[in-house]
Coordinates of C-alpha atoms (C1' of nucleotides) in Angstrom, one line a residue:
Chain A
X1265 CA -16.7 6.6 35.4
X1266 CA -13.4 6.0 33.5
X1267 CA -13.4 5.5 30.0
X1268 CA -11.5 2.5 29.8
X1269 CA -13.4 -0.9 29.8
X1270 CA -11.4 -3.6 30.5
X1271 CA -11.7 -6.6 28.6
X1272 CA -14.0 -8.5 31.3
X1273 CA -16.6 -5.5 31.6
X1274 CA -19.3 -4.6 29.9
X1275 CA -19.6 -1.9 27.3
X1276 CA -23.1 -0.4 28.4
X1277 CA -22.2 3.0 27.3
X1278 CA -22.3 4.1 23.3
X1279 CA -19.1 5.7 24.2
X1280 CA -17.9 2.7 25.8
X1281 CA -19.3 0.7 23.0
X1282 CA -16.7 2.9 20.5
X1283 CA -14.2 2.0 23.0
X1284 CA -14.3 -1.4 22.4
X1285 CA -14.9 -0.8 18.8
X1286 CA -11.6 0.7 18.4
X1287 CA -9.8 -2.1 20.2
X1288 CA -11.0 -4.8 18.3
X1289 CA -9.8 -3.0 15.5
X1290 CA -6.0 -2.1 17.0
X1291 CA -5.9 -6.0 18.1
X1292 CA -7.2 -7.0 14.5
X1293 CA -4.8 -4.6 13.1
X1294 CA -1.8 -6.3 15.1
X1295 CA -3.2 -9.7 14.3
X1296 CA -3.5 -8.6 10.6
X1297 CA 0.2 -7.4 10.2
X1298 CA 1.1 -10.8 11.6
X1299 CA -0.8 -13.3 10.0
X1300 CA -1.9 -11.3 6.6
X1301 CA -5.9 -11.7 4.9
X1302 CA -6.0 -15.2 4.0
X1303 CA -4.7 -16.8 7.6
X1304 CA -6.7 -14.0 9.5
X1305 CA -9.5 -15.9 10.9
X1306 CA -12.7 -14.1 13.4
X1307 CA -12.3 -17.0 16.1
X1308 CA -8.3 -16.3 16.5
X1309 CA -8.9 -12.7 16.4
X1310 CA -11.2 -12.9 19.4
X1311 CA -8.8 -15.0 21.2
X1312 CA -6.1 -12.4 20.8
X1313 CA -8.7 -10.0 22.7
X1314 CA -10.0 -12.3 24.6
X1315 CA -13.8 -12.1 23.9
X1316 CA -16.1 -14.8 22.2
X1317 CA -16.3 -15.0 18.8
X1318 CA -20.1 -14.3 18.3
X1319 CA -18.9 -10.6 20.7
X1320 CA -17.2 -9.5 17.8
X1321 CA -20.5 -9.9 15.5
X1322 CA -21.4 -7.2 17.8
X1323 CA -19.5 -4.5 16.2
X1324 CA -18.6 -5.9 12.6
X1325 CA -21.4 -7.9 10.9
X1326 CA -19.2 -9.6 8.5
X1327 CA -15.5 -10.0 8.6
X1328 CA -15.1 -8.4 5.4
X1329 CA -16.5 -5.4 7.5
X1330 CA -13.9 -5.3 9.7
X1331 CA -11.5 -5.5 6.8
X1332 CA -13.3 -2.7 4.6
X1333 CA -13.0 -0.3 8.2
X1334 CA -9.1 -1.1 8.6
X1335 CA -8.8 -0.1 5.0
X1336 CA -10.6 2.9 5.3
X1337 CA -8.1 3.8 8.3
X1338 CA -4.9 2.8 6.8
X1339 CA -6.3 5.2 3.6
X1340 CA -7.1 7.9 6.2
X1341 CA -3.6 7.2 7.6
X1342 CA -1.6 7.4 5.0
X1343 CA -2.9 9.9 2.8
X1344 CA -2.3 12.6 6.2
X1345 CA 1.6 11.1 6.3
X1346 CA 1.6 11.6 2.2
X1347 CA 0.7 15.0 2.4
X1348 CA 2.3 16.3 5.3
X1349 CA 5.4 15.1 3.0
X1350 CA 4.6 16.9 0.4
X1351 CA 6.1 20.5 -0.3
X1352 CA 5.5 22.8 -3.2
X1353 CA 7.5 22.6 -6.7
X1354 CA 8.1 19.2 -6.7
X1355 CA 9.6 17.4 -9.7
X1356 CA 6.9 14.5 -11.1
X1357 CA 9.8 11.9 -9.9
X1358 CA 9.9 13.2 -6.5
X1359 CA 6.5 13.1 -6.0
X1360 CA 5.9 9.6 -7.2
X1361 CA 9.1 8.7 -5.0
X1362 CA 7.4 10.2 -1.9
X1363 CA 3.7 8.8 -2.7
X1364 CA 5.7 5.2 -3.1
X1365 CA 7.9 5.2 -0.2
X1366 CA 4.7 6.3 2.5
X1367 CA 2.3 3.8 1.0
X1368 CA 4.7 1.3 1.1
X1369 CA 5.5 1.8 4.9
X1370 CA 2.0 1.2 6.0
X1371 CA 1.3 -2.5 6.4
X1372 CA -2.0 -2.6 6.0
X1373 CA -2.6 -0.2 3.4
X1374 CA -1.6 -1.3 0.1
X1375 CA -2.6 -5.3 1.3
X1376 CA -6.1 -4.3 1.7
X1377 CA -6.4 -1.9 -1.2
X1378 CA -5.4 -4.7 -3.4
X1379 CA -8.1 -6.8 -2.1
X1380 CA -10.6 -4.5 -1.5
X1381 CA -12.8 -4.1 -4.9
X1382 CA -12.7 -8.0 -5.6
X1383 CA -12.8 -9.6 -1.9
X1384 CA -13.7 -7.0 0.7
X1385 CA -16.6 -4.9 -0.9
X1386 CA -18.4 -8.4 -2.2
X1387 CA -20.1 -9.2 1.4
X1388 CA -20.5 -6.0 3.1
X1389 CA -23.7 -4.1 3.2
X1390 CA -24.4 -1.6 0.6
X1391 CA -25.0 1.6 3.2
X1392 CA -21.7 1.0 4.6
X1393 CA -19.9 -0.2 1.1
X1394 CA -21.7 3.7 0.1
X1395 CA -20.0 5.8 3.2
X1396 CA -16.9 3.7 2.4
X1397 CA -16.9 5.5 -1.2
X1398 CA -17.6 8.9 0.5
X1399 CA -14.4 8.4 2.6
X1400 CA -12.9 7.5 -0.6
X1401 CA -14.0 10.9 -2.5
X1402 CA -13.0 13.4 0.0
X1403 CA -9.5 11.5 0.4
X1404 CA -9.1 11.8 -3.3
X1405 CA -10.3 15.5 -2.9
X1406 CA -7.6 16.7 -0.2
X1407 CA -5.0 15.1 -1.8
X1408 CA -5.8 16.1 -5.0
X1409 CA -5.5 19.9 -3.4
X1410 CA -1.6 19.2 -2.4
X1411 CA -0.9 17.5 -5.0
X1412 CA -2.4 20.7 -7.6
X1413 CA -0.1 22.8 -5.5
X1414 CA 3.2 20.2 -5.8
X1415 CA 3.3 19.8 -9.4
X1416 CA 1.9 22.7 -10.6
X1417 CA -1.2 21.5 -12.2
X1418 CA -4.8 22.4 -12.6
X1419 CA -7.7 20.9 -10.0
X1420 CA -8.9 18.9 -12.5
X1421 CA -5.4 17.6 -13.9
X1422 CA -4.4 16.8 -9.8
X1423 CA -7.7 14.7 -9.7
X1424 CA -6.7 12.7 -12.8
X1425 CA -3.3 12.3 -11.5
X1426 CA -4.1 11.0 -7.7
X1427 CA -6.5 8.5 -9.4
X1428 CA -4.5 7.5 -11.6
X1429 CA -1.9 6.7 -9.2
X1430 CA -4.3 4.8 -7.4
X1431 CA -4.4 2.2 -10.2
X1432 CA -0.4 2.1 -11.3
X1433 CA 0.0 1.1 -7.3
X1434 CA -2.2 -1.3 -7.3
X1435 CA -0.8 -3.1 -10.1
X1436 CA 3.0 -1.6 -10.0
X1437 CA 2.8 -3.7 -6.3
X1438 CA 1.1 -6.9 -7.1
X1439 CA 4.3 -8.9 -7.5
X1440 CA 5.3 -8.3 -3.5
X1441 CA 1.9 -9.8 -2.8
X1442 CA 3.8 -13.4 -4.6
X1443 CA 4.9 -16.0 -2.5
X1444 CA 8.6 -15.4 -1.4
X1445 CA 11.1 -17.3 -3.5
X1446 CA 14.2 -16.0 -1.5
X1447 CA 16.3 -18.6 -1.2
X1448 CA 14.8 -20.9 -3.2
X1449 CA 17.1 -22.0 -6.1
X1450 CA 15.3 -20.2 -9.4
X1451 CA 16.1 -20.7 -12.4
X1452 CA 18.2 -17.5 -14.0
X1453 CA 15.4 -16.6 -16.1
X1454 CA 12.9 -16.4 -13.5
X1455 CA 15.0 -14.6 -11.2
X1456 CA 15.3 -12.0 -13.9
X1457 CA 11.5 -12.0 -14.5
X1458 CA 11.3 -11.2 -11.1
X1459 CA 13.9 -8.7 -11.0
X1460 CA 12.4 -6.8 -14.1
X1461 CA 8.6 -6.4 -11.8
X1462 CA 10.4 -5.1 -8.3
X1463 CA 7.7 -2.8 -7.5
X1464 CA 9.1 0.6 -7.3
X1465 CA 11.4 1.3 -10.0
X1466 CA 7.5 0.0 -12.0
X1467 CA 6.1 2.7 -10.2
X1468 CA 7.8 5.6 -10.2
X1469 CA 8.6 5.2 -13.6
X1470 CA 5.0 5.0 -15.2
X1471 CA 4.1 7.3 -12.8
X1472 CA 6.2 9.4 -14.4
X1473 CA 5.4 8.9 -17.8
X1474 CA 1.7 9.3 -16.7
X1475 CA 2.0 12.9 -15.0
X1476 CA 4.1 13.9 -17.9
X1477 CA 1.3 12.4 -20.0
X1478 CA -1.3 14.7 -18.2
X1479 CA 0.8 17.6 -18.5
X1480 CA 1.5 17.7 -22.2
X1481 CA -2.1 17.2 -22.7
X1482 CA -2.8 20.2 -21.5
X1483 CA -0.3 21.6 -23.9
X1484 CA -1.6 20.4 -26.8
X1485 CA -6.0 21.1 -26.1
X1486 CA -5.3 24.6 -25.6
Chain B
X964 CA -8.9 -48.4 -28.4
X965 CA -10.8 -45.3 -28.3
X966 CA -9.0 -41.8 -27.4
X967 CA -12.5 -40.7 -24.9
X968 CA -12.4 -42.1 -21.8
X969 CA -16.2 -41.7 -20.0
X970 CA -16.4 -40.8 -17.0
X971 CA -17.4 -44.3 -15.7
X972 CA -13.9 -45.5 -16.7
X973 CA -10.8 -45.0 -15.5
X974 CA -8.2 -43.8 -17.1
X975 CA -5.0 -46.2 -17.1
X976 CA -2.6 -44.6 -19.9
X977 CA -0.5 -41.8 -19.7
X978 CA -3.0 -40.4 -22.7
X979 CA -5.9 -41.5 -21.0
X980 CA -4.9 -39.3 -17.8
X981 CA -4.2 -36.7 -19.9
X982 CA -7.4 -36.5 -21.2
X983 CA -8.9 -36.7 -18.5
X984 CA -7.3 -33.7 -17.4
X985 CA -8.3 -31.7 -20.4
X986 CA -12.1 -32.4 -19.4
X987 CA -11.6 -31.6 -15.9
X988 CA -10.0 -28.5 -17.0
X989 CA -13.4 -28.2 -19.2
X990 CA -15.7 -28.3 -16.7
X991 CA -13.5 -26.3 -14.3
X992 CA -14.0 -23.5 -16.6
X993 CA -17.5 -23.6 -17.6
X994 CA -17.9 -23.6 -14.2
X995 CA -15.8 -20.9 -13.1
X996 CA -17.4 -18.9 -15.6
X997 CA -21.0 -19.5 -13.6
X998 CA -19.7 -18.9 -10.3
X999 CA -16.9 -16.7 -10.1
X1000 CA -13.8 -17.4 -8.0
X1001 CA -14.9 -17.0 -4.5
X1002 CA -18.0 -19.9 -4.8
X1003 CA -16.0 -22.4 -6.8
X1004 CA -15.7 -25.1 -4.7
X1005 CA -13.9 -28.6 -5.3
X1006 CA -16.7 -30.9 -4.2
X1007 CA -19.4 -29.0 -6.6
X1008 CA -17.0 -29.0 -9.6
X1009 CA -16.7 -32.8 -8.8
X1010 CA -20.8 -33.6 -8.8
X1011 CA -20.3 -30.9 -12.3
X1012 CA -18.0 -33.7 -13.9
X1013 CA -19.7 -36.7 -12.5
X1014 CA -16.7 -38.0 -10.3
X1015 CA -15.6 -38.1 -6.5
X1016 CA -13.7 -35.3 -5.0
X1017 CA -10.5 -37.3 -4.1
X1018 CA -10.5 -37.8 -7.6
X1019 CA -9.8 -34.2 -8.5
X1020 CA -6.9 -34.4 -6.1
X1021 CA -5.3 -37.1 -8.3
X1022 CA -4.9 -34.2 -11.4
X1023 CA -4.4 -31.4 -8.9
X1024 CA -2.6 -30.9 -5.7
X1025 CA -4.4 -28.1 -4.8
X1026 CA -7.7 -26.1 -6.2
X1027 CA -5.1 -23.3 -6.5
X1028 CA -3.1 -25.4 -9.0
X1029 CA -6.3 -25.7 -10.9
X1030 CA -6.6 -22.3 -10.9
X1031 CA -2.7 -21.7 -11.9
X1032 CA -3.7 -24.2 -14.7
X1033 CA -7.2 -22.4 -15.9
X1034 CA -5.0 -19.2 -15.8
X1035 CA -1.8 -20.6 -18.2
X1036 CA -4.4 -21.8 -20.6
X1037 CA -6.1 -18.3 -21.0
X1038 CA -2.9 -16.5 -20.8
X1039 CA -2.0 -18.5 -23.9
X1040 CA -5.3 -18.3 -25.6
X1041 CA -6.0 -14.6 -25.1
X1042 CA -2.2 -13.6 -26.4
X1043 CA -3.0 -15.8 -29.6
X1044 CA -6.2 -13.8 -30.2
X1045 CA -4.8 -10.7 -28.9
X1046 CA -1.2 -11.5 -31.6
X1047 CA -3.8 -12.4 -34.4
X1048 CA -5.5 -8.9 -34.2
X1049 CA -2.5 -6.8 -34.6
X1050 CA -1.2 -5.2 -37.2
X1051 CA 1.6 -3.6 -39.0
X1052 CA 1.9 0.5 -37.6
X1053 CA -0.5 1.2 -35.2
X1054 CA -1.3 4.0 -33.1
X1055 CA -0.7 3.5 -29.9
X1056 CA -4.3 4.2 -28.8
X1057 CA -5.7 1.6 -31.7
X1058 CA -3.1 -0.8 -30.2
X1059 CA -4.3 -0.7 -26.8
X1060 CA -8.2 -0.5 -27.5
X1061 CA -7.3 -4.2 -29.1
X1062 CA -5.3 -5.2 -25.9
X1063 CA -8.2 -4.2 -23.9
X1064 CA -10.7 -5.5 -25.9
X1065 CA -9.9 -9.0 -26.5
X1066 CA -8.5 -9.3 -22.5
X1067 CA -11.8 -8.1 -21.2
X1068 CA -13.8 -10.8 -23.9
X1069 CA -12.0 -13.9 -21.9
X1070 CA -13.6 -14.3 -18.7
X1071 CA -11.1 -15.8 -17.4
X1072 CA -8.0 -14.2 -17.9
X1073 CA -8.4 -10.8 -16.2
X1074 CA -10.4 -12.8 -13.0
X1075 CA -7.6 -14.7 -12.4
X1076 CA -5.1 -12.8 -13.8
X1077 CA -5.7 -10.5 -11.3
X1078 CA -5.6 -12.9 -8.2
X1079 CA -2.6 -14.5 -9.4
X1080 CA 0.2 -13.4 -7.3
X1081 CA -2.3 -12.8 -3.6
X1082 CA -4.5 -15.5 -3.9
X1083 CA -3.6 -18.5 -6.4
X1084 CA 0.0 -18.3 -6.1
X1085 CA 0.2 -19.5 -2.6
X1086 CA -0.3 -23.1 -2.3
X1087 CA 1.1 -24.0 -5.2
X1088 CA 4.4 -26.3 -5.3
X1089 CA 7.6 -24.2 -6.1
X1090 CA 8.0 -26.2 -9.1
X1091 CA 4.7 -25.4 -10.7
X1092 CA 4.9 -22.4 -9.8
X1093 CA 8.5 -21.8 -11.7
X1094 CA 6.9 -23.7 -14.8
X1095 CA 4.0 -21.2 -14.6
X1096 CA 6.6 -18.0 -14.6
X1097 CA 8.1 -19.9 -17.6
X1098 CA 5.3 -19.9 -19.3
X1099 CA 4.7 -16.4 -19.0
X1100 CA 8.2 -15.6 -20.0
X1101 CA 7.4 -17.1 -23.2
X1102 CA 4.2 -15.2 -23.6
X1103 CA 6.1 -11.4 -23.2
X1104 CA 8.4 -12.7 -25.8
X1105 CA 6.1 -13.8 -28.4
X1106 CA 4.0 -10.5 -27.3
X1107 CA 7.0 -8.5 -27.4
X1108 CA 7.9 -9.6 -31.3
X1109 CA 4.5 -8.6 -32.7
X1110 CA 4.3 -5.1 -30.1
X1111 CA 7.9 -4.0 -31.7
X1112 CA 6.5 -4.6 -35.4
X1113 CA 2.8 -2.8 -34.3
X1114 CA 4.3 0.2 -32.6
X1115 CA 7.5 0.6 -34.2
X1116 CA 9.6 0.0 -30.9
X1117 CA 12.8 -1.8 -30.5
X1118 CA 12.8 -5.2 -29.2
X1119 CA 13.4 -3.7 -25.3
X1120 CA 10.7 -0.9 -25.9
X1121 CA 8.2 -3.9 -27.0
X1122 CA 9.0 -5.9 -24.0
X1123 CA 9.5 -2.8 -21.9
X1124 CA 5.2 -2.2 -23.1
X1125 CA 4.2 -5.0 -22.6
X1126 CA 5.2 -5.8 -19.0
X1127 CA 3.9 -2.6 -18.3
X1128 CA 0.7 -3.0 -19.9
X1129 CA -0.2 -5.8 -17.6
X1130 CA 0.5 -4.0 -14.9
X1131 CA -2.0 -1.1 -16.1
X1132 CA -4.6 -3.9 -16.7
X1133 CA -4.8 -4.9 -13.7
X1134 CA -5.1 -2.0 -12.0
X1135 CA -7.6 -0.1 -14.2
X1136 CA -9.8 -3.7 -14.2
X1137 CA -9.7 -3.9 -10.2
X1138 CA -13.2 -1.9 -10.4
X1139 CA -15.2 -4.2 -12.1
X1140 CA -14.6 -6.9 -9.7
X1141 CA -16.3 -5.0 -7.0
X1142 CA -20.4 -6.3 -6.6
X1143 CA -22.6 -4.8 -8.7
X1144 CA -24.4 -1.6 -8.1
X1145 CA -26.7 -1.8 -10.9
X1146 CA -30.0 -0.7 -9.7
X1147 CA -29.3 0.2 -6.5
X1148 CA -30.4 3.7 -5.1
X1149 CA -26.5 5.4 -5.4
X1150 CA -26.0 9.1 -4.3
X1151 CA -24.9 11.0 -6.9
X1152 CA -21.3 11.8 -5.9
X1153 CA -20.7 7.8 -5.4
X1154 CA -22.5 7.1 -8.7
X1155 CA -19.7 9.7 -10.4
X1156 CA -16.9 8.1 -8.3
X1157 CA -17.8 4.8 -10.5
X1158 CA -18.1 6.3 -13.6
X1159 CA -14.9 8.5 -13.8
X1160 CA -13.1 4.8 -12.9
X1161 CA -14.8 3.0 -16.3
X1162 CA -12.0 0.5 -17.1
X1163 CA -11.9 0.8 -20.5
X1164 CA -11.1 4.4 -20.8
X1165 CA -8.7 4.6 -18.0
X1166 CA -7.0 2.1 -19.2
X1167 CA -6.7 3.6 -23.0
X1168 CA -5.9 7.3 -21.6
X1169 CA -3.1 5.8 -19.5
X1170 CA -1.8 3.0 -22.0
X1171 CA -1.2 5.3 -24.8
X1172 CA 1.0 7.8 -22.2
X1173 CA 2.9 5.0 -20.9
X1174 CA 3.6 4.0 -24.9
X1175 CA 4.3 7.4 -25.7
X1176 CA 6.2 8.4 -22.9
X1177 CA 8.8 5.5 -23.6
X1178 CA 9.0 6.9 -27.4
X1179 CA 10.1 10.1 -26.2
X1180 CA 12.4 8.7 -23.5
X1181 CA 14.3 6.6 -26.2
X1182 CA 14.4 10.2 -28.5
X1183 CA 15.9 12.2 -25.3
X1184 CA 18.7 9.5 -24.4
X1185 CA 20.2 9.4 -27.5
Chain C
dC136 C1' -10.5 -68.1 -19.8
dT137 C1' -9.1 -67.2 -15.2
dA138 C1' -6.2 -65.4 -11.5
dT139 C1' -3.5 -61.8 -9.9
dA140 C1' -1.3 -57.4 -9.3
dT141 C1' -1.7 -52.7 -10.0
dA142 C1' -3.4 -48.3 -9.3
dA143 C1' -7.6 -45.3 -10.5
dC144 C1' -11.1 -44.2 -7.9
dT145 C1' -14.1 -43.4 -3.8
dG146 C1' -16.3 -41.0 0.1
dA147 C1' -16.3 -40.9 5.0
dC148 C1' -13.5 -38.3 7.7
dC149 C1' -10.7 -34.3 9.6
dA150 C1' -9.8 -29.7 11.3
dC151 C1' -11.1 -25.6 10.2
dC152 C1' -13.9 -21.6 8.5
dG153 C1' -17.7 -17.6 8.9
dG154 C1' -21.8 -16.7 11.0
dT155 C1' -26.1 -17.5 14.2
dC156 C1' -28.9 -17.3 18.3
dA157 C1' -30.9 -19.3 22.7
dT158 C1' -29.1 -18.7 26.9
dT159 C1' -26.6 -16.4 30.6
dA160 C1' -24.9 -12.8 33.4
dC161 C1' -24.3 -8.3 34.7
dA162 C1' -25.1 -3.2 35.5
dA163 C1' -28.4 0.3 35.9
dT164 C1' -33.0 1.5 37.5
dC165 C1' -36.8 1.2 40.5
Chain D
dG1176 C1' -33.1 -6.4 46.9
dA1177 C1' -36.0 -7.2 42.8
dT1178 C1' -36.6 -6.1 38.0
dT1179 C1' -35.1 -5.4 33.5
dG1180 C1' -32.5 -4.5 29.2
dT1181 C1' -28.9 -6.0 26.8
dA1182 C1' -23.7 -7.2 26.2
dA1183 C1' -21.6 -11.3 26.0
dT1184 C1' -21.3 -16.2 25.3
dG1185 C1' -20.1 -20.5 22.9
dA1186 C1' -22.3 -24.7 21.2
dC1187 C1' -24.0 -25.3 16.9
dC1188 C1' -24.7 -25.1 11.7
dG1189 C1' -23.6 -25.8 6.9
dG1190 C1' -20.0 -25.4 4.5
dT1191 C1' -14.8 -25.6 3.0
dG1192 C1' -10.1 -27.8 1.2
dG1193 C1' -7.7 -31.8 1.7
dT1194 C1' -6.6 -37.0 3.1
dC1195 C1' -6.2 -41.9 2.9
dA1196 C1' -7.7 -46.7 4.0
dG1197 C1' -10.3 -49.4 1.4
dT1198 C1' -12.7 -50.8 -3.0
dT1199 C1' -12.8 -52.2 -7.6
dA1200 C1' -11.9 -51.9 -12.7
dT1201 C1' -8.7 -53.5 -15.7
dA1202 C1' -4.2 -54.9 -18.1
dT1203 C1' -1.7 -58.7 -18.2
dA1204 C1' 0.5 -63.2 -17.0
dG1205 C1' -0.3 -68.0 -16.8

DNA sequence: CTATATAACTGACCACCGGTCATTACAATC
DNA sequence: GATTGTAATGACCGGTGGTCAGTTATATAG
């Protein structure tokens, strides 16, 4: 009768099947946010839950589509906390600041969006790799509604602008994916390499440029 | 007396080794090229060249070193081609059509380019991979003298595009690494998802706002 | 021309990976 | 209590990157 199925029952149930589901994915979420993709492996994942190994081929058929389901949360995640942030009027600066700052403070998001075109969709069936890009759309779509609304631009400007953003934070945030060189001795030059890619002041400024960029456009085709 | 060392022999000179490098780095590539990234494996690239596995281990410390190594060579090669192909006052939009173009005709500088900093630089030795960044250094600045003469930018502009415009590139590439959906049964709002996020155009529409947007920054802070 | 020292080269070996599937064990049904 | 469907298991498979004791080609000294 309860809803809870503890880790040495038997999920019978489809609802208790979801259940268990949606624990391997918190644990593999935890797990994740310790280890990071590469040292993630399926047999220490089922360890830290404390089912077999060939269990969790139950519920993911590849690893990759476990991956592709915690990026589709973390996108689901963050994109709510990004627009519930939002407000109306907002300068292209503050915007970019906001869209930044919340992205960055999900663990898992920005990691697996990095990875996710040239690792994670590459072994994952095509029906689920297709409702993955559906779940992509109608996040693009709602925030593309706020962010009309927060700058000021035309439906069809706001949807240039969140996708575009999509692909400055993907490359804006490559350099924190680097191994870490604090406090190793660098030399000065490469420290101020370094430096001169820190991730948000990259950002927020080309993302200025590029909303600025959008708007002019406008300006100029009419 | 002979500067080719077969692969029978071994190679005992300082030359020699070197060499032998160069042909492993070769084959590496040729190989790459057939396989991609995630199915190159050390012991097929060894049967490729004709010598043992622990062999390979004696030019590289790691298969991500070979990688680093594949990776410096086509930085250098595609900048030449790239440097060759500009020319005196350009638009910004012809300018980046010719960034684009000759980056995407290397096959691999954009793959690897684009796993660099998750994927190839971990496991690398700290002093490698401080050589590497040196290396790169030197690229911006040769890429930097030609961009200030093509687009009319001071030195700091030039360097100021051109760090950017790798960080656009590999963003606006990330979605032709996904697996191919060529002939497959696509709904239509998926198949429109994919099209509105063709690399080369978003990568032109956004280069030339970046370009332009820091012209008109230097003309407002004067 | 031969003996010796050097080090380039080898490949069996290691610990691990993702993924499979015959077998087992349990909960619901009869 | 017997039957049955199926969730769970974990030994197993073919592969990986990387290691290192041992082999052998070769430059050189005698």
């Amino acid at each position: 009768m309860s809803s809870v199925v503890a880790i040495n029952q038997r999920a019978r149930s489809a609802e208790q099947k979801a259940l268990r589901r949606r624990a391997v994915l918190e644990t593999a979420e935890t797990y994740f946010l310790e280890v990071g993709y590469e040292a993630f492996s399926m047999s220490k994942l089922a360890k830290n839950i404390g089912l077999a190994k060939g269990t969790l081929y139950l519920y993911f058929q590849t690893r990759e589509e476990l991956f592709l389901t915690l990026y589709e949360q973390s996108l689901i995640r963050w994109s709510q906390v990004f627009i519930d942030d939002l407000s109306d009027a907002m300068t292209s600066k503050a915007y970019s600041q906001k869209l930044f700052s919340t992205a960055s403070a999900d663990g898992t998001f920005l990691p697996l969006l990095i990875r996710l075109e040239h690792m994670i969709e590459h072994n994952v069936a095509i029906p689920r790799l297709v409702s993955s890009k559906q779940v992509f759309i109608n996040q693009v779509e709602a925030l593309a509604e706020v962010t009309s609304n927060s700058l000021s631009l035309s439906k069809a400007q706001a949807i240039e602008v969140v996708k575009t953003m999509g692909v400055l934070l993907i490359g804006a945030t490559q350099g924190d994916q680097g191994p870490s060189l604090d406090h190793e001795e660098l030399p000065e030059d490469v420290q101020d390499l370094i430096a001169s890619f820190s991730s948000e002041p990259l950002f927020i400024k080309n993302a200025v440029r590029i909303i600025e960029g959008i708007r002019t456009e406008a300006l100029s085709n009419i």
